[in-house]
Each structure stands twice: as structure tokens, then as C-alpha cells.
Tab-separated table of C-alpha atoms in Angstrom:
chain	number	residue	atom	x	y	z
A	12	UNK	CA	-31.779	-69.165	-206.817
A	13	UNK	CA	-30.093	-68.903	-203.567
A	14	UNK	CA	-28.194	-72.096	-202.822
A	15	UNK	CA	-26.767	-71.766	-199.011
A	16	UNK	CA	-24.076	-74.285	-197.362
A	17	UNK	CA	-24.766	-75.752	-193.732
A	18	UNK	CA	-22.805	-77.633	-191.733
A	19	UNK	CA	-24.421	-80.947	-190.871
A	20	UNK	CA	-24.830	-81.555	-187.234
A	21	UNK	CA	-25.658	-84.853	-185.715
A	22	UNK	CA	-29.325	-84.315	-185.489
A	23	UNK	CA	-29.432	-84.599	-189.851
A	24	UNK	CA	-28.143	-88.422	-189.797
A	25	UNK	CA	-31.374	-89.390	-192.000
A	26	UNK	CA	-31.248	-86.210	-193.728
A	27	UNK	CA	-27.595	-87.570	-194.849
A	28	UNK	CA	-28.084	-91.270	-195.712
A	29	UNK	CA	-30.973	-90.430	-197.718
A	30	UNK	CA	-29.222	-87.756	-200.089
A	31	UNK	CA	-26.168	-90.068	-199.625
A	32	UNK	CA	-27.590	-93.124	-200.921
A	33	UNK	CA	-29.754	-91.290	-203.969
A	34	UNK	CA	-26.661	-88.944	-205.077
A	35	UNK	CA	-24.546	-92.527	-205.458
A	36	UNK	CA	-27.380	-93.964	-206.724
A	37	UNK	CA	-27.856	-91.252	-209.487
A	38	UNK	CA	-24.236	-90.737	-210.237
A	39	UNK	CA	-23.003	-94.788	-210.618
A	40	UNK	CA	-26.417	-97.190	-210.747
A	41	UNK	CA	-25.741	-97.431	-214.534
A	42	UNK	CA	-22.503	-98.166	-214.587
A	43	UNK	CA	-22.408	-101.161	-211.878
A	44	UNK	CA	-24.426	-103.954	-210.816
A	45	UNK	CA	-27.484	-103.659	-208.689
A	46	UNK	CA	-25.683	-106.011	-206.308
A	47	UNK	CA	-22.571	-104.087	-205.789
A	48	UNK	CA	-24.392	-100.833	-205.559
A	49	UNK	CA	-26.477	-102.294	-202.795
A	50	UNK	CA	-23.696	-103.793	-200.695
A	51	UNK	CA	-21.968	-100.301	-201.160
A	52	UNK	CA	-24.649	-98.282	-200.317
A	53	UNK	CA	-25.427	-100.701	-196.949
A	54	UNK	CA	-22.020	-100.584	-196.473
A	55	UNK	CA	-21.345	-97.020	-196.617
A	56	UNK	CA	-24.458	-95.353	-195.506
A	57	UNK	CA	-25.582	-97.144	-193.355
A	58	UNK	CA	-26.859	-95.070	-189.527
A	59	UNK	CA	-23.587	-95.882	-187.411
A	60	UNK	CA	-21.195	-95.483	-190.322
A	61	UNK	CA	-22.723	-92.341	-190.450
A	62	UNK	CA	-22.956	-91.294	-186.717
A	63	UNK	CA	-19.178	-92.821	-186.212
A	64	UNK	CA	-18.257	-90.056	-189.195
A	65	UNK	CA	-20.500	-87.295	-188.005
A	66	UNK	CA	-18.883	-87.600	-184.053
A	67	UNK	CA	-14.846	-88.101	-185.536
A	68	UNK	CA	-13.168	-84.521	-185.134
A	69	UNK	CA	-11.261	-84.745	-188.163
A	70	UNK	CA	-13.921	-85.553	-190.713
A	71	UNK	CA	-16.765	-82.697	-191.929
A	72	UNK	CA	-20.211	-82.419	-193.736
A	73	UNK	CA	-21.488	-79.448	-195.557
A	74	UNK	CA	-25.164	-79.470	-196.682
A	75	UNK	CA	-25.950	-77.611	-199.964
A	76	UNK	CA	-29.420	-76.158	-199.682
A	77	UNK	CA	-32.701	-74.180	-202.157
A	78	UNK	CA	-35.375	-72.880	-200.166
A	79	UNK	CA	-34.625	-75.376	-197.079
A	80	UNK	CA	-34.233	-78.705	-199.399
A	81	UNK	CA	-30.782	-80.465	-198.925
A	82	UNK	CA	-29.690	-80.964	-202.759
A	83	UNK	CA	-26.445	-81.899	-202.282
A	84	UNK	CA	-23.185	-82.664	-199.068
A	85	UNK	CA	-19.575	-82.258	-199.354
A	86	UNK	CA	-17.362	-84.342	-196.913
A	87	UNK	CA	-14.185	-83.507	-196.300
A	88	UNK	CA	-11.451	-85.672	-194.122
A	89	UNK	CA	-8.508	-83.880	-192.028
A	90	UNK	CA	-5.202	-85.338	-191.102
A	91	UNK	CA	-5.390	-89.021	-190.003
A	92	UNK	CA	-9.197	-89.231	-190.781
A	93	UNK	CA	-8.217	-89.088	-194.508
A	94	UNK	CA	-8.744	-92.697	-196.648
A	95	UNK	CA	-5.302	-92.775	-198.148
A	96	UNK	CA	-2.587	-89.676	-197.785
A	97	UNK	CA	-3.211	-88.772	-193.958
A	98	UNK	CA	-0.936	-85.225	-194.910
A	99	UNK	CA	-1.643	-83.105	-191.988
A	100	UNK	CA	-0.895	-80.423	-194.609
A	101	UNK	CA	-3.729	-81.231	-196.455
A	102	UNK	CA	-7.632	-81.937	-196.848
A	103	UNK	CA	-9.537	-84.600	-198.403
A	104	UNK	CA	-12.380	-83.893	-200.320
A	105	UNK	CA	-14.239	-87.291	-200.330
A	106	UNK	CA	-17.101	-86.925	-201.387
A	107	UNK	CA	-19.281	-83.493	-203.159
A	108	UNK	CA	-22.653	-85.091	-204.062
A	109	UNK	CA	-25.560	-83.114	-205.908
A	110	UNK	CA	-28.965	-84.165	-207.058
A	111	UNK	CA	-29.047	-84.787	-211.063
A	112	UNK	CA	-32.264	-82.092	-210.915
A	113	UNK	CA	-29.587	-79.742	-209.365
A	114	UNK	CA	-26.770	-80.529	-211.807
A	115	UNK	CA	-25.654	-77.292	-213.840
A	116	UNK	CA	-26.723	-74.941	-211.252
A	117	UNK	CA	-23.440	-74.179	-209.089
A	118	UNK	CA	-24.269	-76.492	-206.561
A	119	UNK	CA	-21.061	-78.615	-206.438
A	120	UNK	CA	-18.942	-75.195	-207.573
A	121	UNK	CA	-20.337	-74.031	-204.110
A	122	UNK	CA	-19.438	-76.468	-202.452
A	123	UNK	CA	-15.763	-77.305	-203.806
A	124	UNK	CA	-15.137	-73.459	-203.085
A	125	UNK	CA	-16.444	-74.219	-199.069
A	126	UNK	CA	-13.954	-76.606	-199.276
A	127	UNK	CA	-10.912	-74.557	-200.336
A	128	UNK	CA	-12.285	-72.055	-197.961
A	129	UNK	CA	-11.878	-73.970	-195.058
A	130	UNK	CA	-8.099	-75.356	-196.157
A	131	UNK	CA	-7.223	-72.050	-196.640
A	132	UNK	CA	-8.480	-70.632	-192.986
A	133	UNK	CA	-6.784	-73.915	-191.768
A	134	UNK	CA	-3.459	-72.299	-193.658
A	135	UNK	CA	-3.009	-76.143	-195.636
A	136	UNK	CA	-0.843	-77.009	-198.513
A	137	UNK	CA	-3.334	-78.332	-200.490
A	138	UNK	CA	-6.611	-80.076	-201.554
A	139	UNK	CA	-6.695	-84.098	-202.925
A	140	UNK	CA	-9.418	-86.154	-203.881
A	141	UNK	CA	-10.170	-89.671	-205.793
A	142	UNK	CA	-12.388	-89.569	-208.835
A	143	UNK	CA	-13.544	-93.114	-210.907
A	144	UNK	CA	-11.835	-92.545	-213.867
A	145	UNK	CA	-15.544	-93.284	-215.562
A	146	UNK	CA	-16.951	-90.689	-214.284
A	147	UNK	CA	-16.162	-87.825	-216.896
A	148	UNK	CA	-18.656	-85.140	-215.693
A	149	UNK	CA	-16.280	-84.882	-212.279
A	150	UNK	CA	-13.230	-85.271	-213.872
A	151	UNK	CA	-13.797	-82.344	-216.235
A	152	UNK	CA	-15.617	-80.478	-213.469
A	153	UNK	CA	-12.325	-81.194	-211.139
A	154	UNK	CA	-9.803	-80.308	-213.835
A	155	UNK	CA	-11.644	-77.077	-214.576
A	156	UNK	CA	-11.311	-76.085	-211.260
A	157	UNK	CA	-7.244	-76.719	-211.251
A	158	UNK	CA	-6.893	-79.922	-210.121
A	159	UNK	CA	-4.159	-82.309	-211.392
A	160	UNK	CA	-4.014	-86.103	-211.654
A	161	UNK	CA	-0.963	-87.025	-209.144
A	162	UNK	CA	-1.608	-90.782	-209.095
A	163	UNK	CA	-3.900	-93.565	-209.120
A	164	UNK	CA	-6.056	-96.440	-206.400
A	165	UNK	CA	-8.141	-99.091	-206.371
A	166	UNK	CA	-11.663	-98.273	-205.125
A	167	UNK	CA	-14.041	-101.618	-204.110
A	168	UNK	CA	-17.054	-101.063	-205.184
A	169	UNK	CA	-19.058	-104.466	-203.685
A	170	UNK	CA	-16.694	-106.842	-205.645
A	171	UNK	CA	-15.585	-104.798	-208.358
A	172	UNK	CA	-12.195	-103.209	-208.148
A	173	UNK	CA	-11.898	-99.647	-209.876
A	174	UNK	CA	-9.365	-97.159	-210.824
A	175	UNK	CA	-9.640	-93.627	-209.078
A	176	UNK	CA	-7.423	-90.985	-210.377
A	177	UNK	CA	-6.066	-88.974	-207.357
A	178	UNK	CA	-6.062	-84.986	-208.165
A	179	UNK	CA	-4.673	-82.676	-205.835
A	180	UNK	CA	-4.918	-78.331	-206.181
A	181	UNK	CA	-1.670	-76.822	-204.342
A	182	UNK	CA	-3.751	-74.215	-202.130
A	183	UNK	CA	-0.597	-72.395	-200.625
């Protein structure tokens, strides 16, 4: 099994709301209502959301790929393109994504280690990210990796207000 990383370019837009909308779809449909999850998923994947992100300089997707099938993205926000710390000392991860058929086979360890790859070549401080504090498989997949809690947000999901842990990994 040889999973390879790509960067997305802006000729995989559909390519990117599809495995966009299914990853979030996989990872939180059970846990929130179908409402919220739809106004989320319209919301945040929706074409020009998505073509506004893929043309801003400061923000990056990865594709995770098996024998030319996407089965899982990273995105990763830079300086003031970041949702919340804007630390031009730092990267956001905001979202790594894999399919649930893909879970368990180094998909998202692939892609968290692009991710420190590219803070390292771009000599920063360190790595943050928000994870829903319900969503244990992350949190123990983030924590193995090194990461630390540092604080806590609010994340709107369609009306519902949630509790994201913020973890950061001190790359320097």
C-alpha cells in the first residue's frame, strides 16, 4: 500500500468538496443533527468557499492518495489566514480528513507528518490545531503524536455551539 501526498491545485475543486463533505459526514453525522450538518457542510464546502481558499496564499491542501483515489486532504492555514491565533511563527492544521475505509492505515499519520514537514522547511515555532472535544479517535491520535491541550473555543456547528480543545506541538 503506497499512500502518496499531492498538493491540490485549483483544477481538483470537486475532487475537494466531495471528500470534504463525506470525511465530515463520516466523522460527525452521528453526533449532530441532520440540519446542522447540512447548513455546515453548505456552508463550508460549498464551490467559492472552496476556490476563495484554494487562490489565498496563506492557506494549503494536501491530497492523500492509493492507486490514484483521493482518500483523504490536510489543510493547513499560515499567518493571518489562520481561524484564531494568526502567529506568523506558526501553522494551523485545520483540517486532516480520511475516509473511515482508510482509517488505521497511516493515512492521517502521513499527512500530519507533511504538515510538520512543511513548518519545519518554513523554520516555525510550532504546530496548533482545534479538535471537538467528542471526537476521541483525534484526540488520542493528536496526543500520540505530541500535541498538548493549550486552551479551549467555541466551534458553530449550524446552531450548536461546541468546545474544541486547542493543541499545539513546539516544532523548534
Amino acid at each position: 500500500m503506497n499512500i502518496t501526498i499531492r498538493k491540490i491545485t485549483k483544477q481538483d475543486v470537486k475532487t475537494l468538496q466531495e471528500i470534504g463533505k463525506l470525511t465530515f459526514t463520516e466523522t460527525f453525522a452521528l453526533e449532530n443533527s441532520e440540519e446542522n450538518m447540512k447548513n455546515y457542510l453548505d456552508e463550508s464546502f460549498g464551490i467559492e468557499k472552496i476556490k476563495t481558499e484554494l487562490n489565498d496564499n496563506n492557506t494549503a491542501f494536501y491530497f492523500a492518495e492509493l492507486d490514484n483515489k483521493v482518500i483523504g486532504y490536510l489543510k493547513l492555514n499560515f499567518g493571518p489566514s489562520q481561524t484564531e491565533i494568526k502567529d506568523n511563527n506558526a501553522l494551523e492544521i485545520e483540517r486532516i480528513y480520511v475516509l473511515k475505509e482508510f482509517h488505521g492505515r497511516k493515512a492521517g499519520q502521513i499527512l500530519f507528518e507533511k504538515a510538520i514537514e512543511i513548518a519545519k522547511t518554513k523554520r516555525l515555532e510550532y504546530i496548533w490545531l482545534g479538535v471537538w472535544e467528542k471526537n476521541h479517535r483525534a484526540l488520542q491520535f493528536y496526543t500520540k503524536n505530541g500535541l498538548v491541550a493549550f486552551d479551549k473555543h467555541i466551534f458553530i456547528l449550524g446552531n450548536d455551539k461546541q468546545t474544541d480543545i486547542l493543541m499545539k506541538l513546539k516544532i523548534s
